[in-house]
Amino acid sequence: MIARPPDILIEPIVRMALAEDLGRAGDVTAAACIPADARMRAVFAARKPGVLAGIDAVRLSVLAMDPAATMALKLADGAAFDAGAVLAEVEANARAFLAAERTALNLVGRLSGIATLTRAYVAAVAGTQARIADTRKTTPGLRALEKHAVRCGGGVNHRFGLDDAILIKDNHVAVCGGVGEAIRRARAAAGHLMKVEVEVDGLDQLDEALIEGPDVIMLDNFTLPMLREAVARAKVNPFGRPVLEASGGVTLDTVAAIAATGVDVISVGALTHSAASLDIGLDALVA
């Protein structure tokens, strides 16, 4: 079972999205066309196959507008479904339901698109030791939900933000004057639970990093021969074998070959910055 973000984290995101949509006067179309006490039943249904993420955003969007709404969630986050699958059934005040519709669909479509794309990457590296990880290239304000969607697709999360792991990038190295010096400074400052990762852009920097023993080395934009050589050097490193992460321009067409080099993790920014929203619709049920 995939741990989901708690409601207390999702609710502010949902309410902000609803407020953006409702504007200054609310849903003027529904107010003009629909009696205040009208009820409606509808289903959230998939138009295409995919992997579900964000069903709690649907639930909280509807309940924010109509706390008395009744809902039946048919699938849990992480479940794969076919086109036509019913994801949730709802009965609610018609005006309230229609006001929540677009926010609910935007969130569940966006998150399910991420989960579906992640599942494709995970399938592409099946049979290797490599795990698919996300990055911080997320939509501002939606990081917690988008990283949850990656887990729904079978991927793993990289650091959540700047405060939960040390990741020394090329610009840090440039300011510090070298890979080794940057790692030494990081080690001196890090607490006993803080991991240290360093990005390297060539085999010379890899050798410098291996001597210092970071927890993780990011192999940035390495060619396949360079990745294989990096794995071989790390295996015989007398200072211990760090986790090796391949990164940079990874696509569905290239990820299998990258995984076959023996790296441990492949980070893919496209999971969150390039995933297309999955087509999910709301279908009214007419008695």
Short mmCIF file of C-alpha atoms in Angstrom, two decimals:
data_model
loop_
_atom_site.label_atom_id
_atom_site.label_comp_id
_atom_site.label_asym_id
_atom_site.label_seq_id
_atom_site.Cartn_x
_atom_site.Cartn_y
_atom_site.Cartn_z
CA MET A 1 0.00 0.00 0.00
CA ILE A 2 1.36 3.42 -0.98
CA ALA A 3 1.48 5.95 1.86
CA ARG A 4 -0.59 8.95 0.82
CA PRO A 5 -0.12 12.60 1.78
CA PRO A 6 -2.35 13.48 4.76
CA ASP A 7 -5.49 15.53 4.19
CA ILE A 8 -3.99 18.41 6.17
CA LEU A 9 -1.38 18.77 3.42
CA ILE A 10 -3.73 18.31 0.46
CA GLU A 11 -6.57 20.55 1.66
CA PRO A 12 -4.71 23.89 1.34
CA ILE A 13 -3.70 23.00 -2.22
CA VAL A 14 -7.28 22.09 -3.12
CA ARG A 15 -8.73 25.21 -1.49
CA MET A 16 -6.23 27.47 -3.26
CA ALA A 17 -7.13 25.90 -6.61
CA LEU A 18 -10.85 26.24 -5.88
CA ALA A 19 -10.44 29.88 -4.88
CA GLU A 20 -8.58 30.57 -8.12
CA ASP A 21 -11.45 29.05 -10.13
CA LEU A 22 -14.32 30.57 -8.15
CA GLY A 23 -12.89 34.07 -8.41
CA ARG A 24 -14.86 36.96 -6.94
CA ALA A 25 -18.41 35.84 -7.66
CA GLY A 26 -18.34 32.05 -7.67
CA ASP A 27 -19.78 29.84 -10.41
CA VAL A 28 -22.11 32.30 -12.13
CA THR A 29 -23.15 29.72 -14.74
CA ALA A 30 -24.37 27.20 -12.19
CA ALA A 31 -26.06 29.93 -10.16
CA ALA A 32 -27.94 31.12 -13.24
CA CYS A 33 -28.98 27.72 -14.58
CA ILE A 34 -29.37 25.34 -11.65
CA PRO A 35 -31.78 25.54 -8.68
CA ALA A 36 -30.00 25.97 -5.36
CA ASP A 37 -31.33 22.68 -3.98
CA ALA A 38 -30.74 20.52 -7.09
CA ARG A 39 -28.81 17.30 -6.63
CA MET A 40 -26.71 15.38 -9.13
CA ARG A 41 -24.93 12.03 -9.39
CA ALA A 42 -21.87 11.53 -11.54
CA VAL A 43 -18.78 9.40 -11.99
CA PHE A 44 -15.17 10.31 -12.57
CA ALA A 45 -14.18 8.04 -15.46
CA ALA A 46 -10.94 7.40 -17.32
CA ARG A 47 -10.87 8.18 -21.03
CA LYS A 48 -7.51 6.43 -21.44
CA PRO A 49 -5.65 3.67 -19.57
CA GLY A 50 -3.22 4.72 -16.88
CA VAL A 51 -2.15 4.63 -13.25
CA LEU A 52 -4.16 6.49 -10.63
CA ALA A 53 -2.77 9.22 -8.40
CA GLY A 54 -4.62 12.04 -6.67
CA ILE A 55 -7.95 10.40 -5.85
CA ASP A 56 -7.89 12.17 -2.48
CA ALA A 57 -7.73 15.49 -4.30
CA VAL A 58 -11.02 14.53 -5.97
CA ARG A 59 -12.57 13.66 -2.63
CA LEU A 60 -11.41 16.84 -0.91
CA SER A 61 -12.38 19.09 -3.84
CA VAL A 62 -15.97 17.85 -3.71
CA LEU A 63 -16.22 17.90 0.08
CA ALA A 64 -14.80 21.43 0.25
CA MET A 65 -17.79 22.63 -1.79
CA ASP A 66 -20.39 20.25 -0.31
CA PRO A 67 -19.43 18.70 3.05
CA ALA A 68 -22.60 16.56 2.88
CA ALA A 69 -21.67 14.94 -0.44
CA THR A 70 -21.50 11.15 -0.56
CA MET A 71 -18.59 9.53 -2.39
CA ALA A 72 -17.50 6.05 -3.30
CA LEU A 73 -13.85 5.80 -4.34
CA LYS A 74 -13.56 2.80 -6.64
CA LEU A 75 -9.78 2.61 -6.96
CA ALA A 76 -6.84 3.53 -4.75
CA ASP A 77 -3.79 5.53 -5.76
CA GLY A 78 -1.27 3.31 -7.52
CA ALA A 79 -3.92 1.16 -9.21
CA ALA A 80 -3.69 0.61 -12.95
CA PHE A 81 -6.90 0.99 -14.95
CA ASP A 82 -8.24 0.68 -18.47
CA ALA A 83 -10.09 3.27 -20.54
CA GLY A 84 -13.64 3.56 -19.28
CA ALA A 85 -12.81 2.63 -15.69
CA VAL A 86 -14.86 4.39 -13.03
CA LEU A 87 -12.58 5.97 -10.47
CA ALA A 88 -15.19 7.48 -8.14
CA GLU A 89 -18.96 7.90 -7.84
CA VAL A 90 -20.36 11.04 -6.26
CA GLU A 91 -23.74 12.44 -5.24
CA ALA A 92 -23.81 16.06 -4.17
CA ASN A 93 -25.50 19.42 -4.46
CA ALA A 94 -25.37 20.15 -8.19
CA ARG A 95 -24.08 23.71 -7.91
CA ALA A 96 -21.37 22.71 -5.46
CA PHE A 97 -20.36 19.65 -7.46
CA LEU A 98 -20.01 21.54 -10.71
CA ALA A 99 -17.96 24.22 -8.98
CA ALA A 100 -15.54 21.54 -7.78
CA GLU A 101 -15.39 19.65 -11.10
CA ARG A 102 -12.51 21.38 -12.83
CA THR A 103 -10.25 21.55 -9.78
CA ALA A 104 -10.80 17.85 -9.10
CA LEU A 105 -10.15 16.91 -12.73
CA ASN A 106 -7.09 19.14 -13.05
CA LEU A 107 -5.44 17.60 -10.01
CA VAL A 108 -6.29 13.94 -10.62
CA GLY A 109 -5.43 14.24 -14.32
CA ARG A 110 -2.09 15.92 -13.65
CA LEU A 111 -1.08 13.49 -10.92
CA SER A 112 -2.26 10.40 -12.79
CA GLY A 113 -0.27 11.54 -15.81
CA ILE A 114 2.88 11.60 -13.66
CA ALA A 115 2.11 8.19 -12.18
CA THR A 116 1.45 6.73 -15.63
CA LEU A 117 4.68 8.08 -17.10
CA THR A 118 6.65 6.88 -14.08
CA ARG A 119 5.20 3.39 -14.47
CA ALA A 120 6.45 3.34 -18.08
CA TYR A 121 9.99 4.22 -16.96
CA VAL A 122 9.90 1.61 -14.19
CA ALA A 123 8.76 -1.03 -16.68
CA ALA A 124 11.57 -0.06 -19.06
CA VAL A 125 14.27 -0.87 -16.46
CA ALA A 126 12.67 -4.08 -15.17
CA GLY A 127 15.24 -6.81 -14.63
CA THR A 128 18.02 -4.38 -13.68
CA GLN A 129 19.02 -3.05 -10.26
CA ALA A 130 18.27 0.53 -11.24
CA ARG A 131 15.50 2.47 -9.55
CA ILE A 132 13.70 5.42 -11.14
CA ALA A 133 13.76 8.63 -9.10
CA ASP A 134 12.22 12.05 -9.50
CA THR A 135 13.87 15.48 -9.14
CA ARG A 136 12.96 18.91 -7.77
CA LYS A 137 11.71 19.97 -11.23
CA THR A 138 8.13 20.11 -9.98
CA THR A 139 5.20 22.49 -10.30
CA PRO A 140 5.50 25.19 -7.59
CA GLY A 141 3.06 24.39 -4.80
CA LEU A 142 2.41 20.84 -5.99
CA ARG A 143 5.70 19.14 -5.08
CA ALA A 144 4.30 16.94 -2.31
CA LEU A 145 1.50 15.66 -4.54
CA GLU A 146 3.70 15.22 -7.61
CA LYS A 147 6.29 13.27 -5.64
CA HIS A 148 3.46 11.14 -4.25
CA ALA A 149 2.38 10.49 -7.85
CA VAL A 150 5.89 9.27 -8.69
CA ARG A 151 5.63 6.73 -5.87
CA CYS A 152 2.22 5.66 -7.20
CA GLY A 153 3.93 4.85 -10.49
CA GLY A 154 6.58 2.72 -8.79
CA GLY A 155 9.36 5.30 -8.67
CA VAL A 156 11.24 6.60 -5.64
CA ASN A 157 11.70 10.13 -4.39
CA HIS A 158 14.93 12.07 -4.54
CA ARG A 159 15.36 14.77 -1.90
CA PHE A 160 12.20 16.73 -1.27
CA GLY A 161 13.83 20.13 -0.95
CA LEU A 162 17.07 21.91 -0.16
CA ASP A 163 16.94 21.01 3.52
CA ASP A 164 16.79 17.21 3.68
CA ALA A 165 20.03 16.14 1.95
CA ILE A 166 23.28 17.71 0.81
CA LEU A 167 23.63 17.69 -2.97
CA ILE A 168 26.82 19.33 -4.22
CA LYS A 169 26.26 20.53 -7.78
CA ASP A 170 28.68 21.93 -10.35
CA ASN A 171 28.26 25.50 -9.17
CA HIS A 172 29.00 24.51 -5.56
CA VAL A 173 32.14 22.77 -6.81
CA ALA A 174 33.20 25.86 -8.76
CA VAL A 175 32.85 28.13 -5.73
CA CYS A 176 34.60 25.64 -3.41
CA GLY A 177 37.49 25.14 -5.80
CA GLY A 178 37.07 21.44 -6.45
CA VAL A 179 35.06 18.28 -5.84
CA GLY A 180 37.22 17.05 -2.99
CA GLU A 181 37.14 20.31 -1.07
CA ALA A 182 33.37 20.60 -1.49
CA ILE A 183 32.82 17.08 -0.10
CA ARG A 184 35.13 17.70 2.85
CA ARG A 185 33.25 20.87 3.76
CA ALA A 186 29.93 19.07 3.43
CA ARG A 187 31.09 16.19 5.62
CA ALA A 188 32.26 18.60 8.29
CA ALA A 189 28.88 20.35 8.37
CA ALA A 190 26.54 17.37 7.99
CA GLY A 191 24.78 15.75 10.91
CA HIS A 192 25.01 12.00 11.40
CA LEU A 193 21.71 11.40 9.55
CA MET A 194 22.41 13.73 6.63
CA LYS A 195 23.43 12.09 3.35
CA VAL A 196 26.00 13.75 1.10
CA GLU A 197 25.75 13.51 -2.69
CA VAL A 198 28.07 15.11 -5.22
CA GLU A 199 27.54 15.68 -8.94
CA VAL A 200 30.46 14.93 -11.24
CA ASP A 201 30.72 15.59 -14.95
CA GLY A 202 33.68 13.39 -15.88
CA LEU A 203 35.81 10.44 -14.82
CA ASP A 204 38.51 12.71 -13.37
CA GLN A 205 35.99 14.27 -10.98
CA LEU A 206 34.64 10.78 -10.23
CA ASP A 207 38.08 9.64 -9.07
CA GLU A 208 38.42 12.74 -6.88
CA ALA A 209 35.01 12.09 -5.37
CA LEU A 210 35.61 8.38 -4.71
CA ILE A 211 38.57 9.19 -2.46
CA GLU A 212 36.34 11.35 -0.21
CA GLY A 213 33.64 8.69 0.26
CA PRO A 214 30.35 10.53 -0.36
CA ASP A 215 27.14 8.56 0.11
CA VAL A 216 26.01 9.12 -3.48
CA ILE A 217 27.73 10.23 -6.68
CA MET A 218 25.61 11.70 -9.47
CA LEU A 219 27.01 10.93 -12.90
CA ASP A 220 25.76 13.89 -14.88
CA ASN A 221 25.32 13.46 -18.63
CA PHE A 222 27.76 10.53 -18.79
CA THR A 223 27.86 8.51 -21.99
CA LEU A 224 27.11 4.79 -21.76
CA PRO A 225 30.82 3.83 -21.91
CA MET A 226 31.55 6.40 -19.17
CA LEU A 227 28.75 4.99 -17.02
CA ARG A 228 30.11 1.47 -17.37
CA GLU A 229 33.59 2.67 -16.46
CA ALA A 230 32.23 4.58 -13.47
CA VAL A 231 30.50 1.45 -12.19
CA ALA A 232 33.72 -0.54 -12.60
CA ARG A 233 35.81 2.05 -10.75
CA ALA A 234 33.29 2.35 -7.92
CA LYS A 235 33.23 -1.43 -7.46
CA VAL A 236 36.97 -1.57 -6.66
CA ASN A 237 37.13 1.71 -4.75
CA PRO A 238 39.10 1.05 -1.52
CA PHE A 239 37.09 3.74 0.28
CA GLY A 240 33.79 1.92 -0.28
CA ARG A 241 31.25 1.82 -3.07
CA PRO A 242 28.87 4.78 -3.10
CA VAL A 243 25.41 4.73 -4.63
CA LEU A 244 25.73 5.74 -8.28
CA GLU A 245 23.02 7.92 -9.80
CA ALA A 246 22.78 8.59 -13.53
CA SER A 247 21.18 11.88 -14.51
CA GLY A 248 20.75 14.20 -17.43
CA GLY A 249 18.52 14.02 -20.48
CA VAL A 250 17.10 10.59 -19.70
CA THR A 251 14.22 9.49 -21.94
CA LEU A 252 12.09 6.39 -22.34
CA ASP A 253 14.19 5.53 -25.38
CA THR A 254 17.49 5.67 -23.47
CA VAL A 255 16.64 4.61 -19.91
CA ALA A 256 16.96 0.83 -20.46
CA ALA A 257 20.49 1.13 -21.81
CA ILE A 258 21.45 3.42 -18.93
CA ALA A 259 20.08 0.92 -16.42
CA ALA A 260 22.03 -1.90 -18.06
CA THR A 261 25.33 -0.19 -17.18
CA GLY A 262 24.83 -1.16 -13.53
CA VAL A 263 23.99 2.21 -11.97
CA ASP A 264 21.78 2.15 -8.89
CA VAL A 265 19.47 5.10 -9.50
CA ILE A 266 18.33 6.99 -12.58
CA SER A 267 16.85 10.42 -11.88
CA VAL A 268 14.39 11.68 -14.46
CA GLY A 269 13.19 15.28 -14.43
CA ALA A 270 10.67 14.49 -17.17
CA LEU A 271 8.54 12.53 -14.71
CA THR A 272 7.23 15.80 -13.32
CA HIS A 273 8.17 18.53 -15.77
CA SER A 274 7.02 16.79 -18.96
CA ALA A 275 4.24 14.36 -18.02
CA ALA A 276 1.03 14.94 -19.97
CA SER A 277 -2.17 15.09 -17.93
CA LEU A 278 -4.18 11.91 -18.21
CA ASP A 279 -7.60 12.29 -19.79
CA ILE A 280 -10.19 11.82 -17.04
CA GLY A 281 -13.74 13.10 -17.32
CA LEU A 282 -16.86 13.66 -15.24
CA ASP A 283 -19.99 11.92 -16.54
CA ALA A 284 -23.37 12.84 -15.08
CA LEU A 285 -25.71 9.95 -14.28
CA VAL A 286 -29.25 10.64 -15.41
CA ALA A 287 -31.99 8.78 -13.51
#
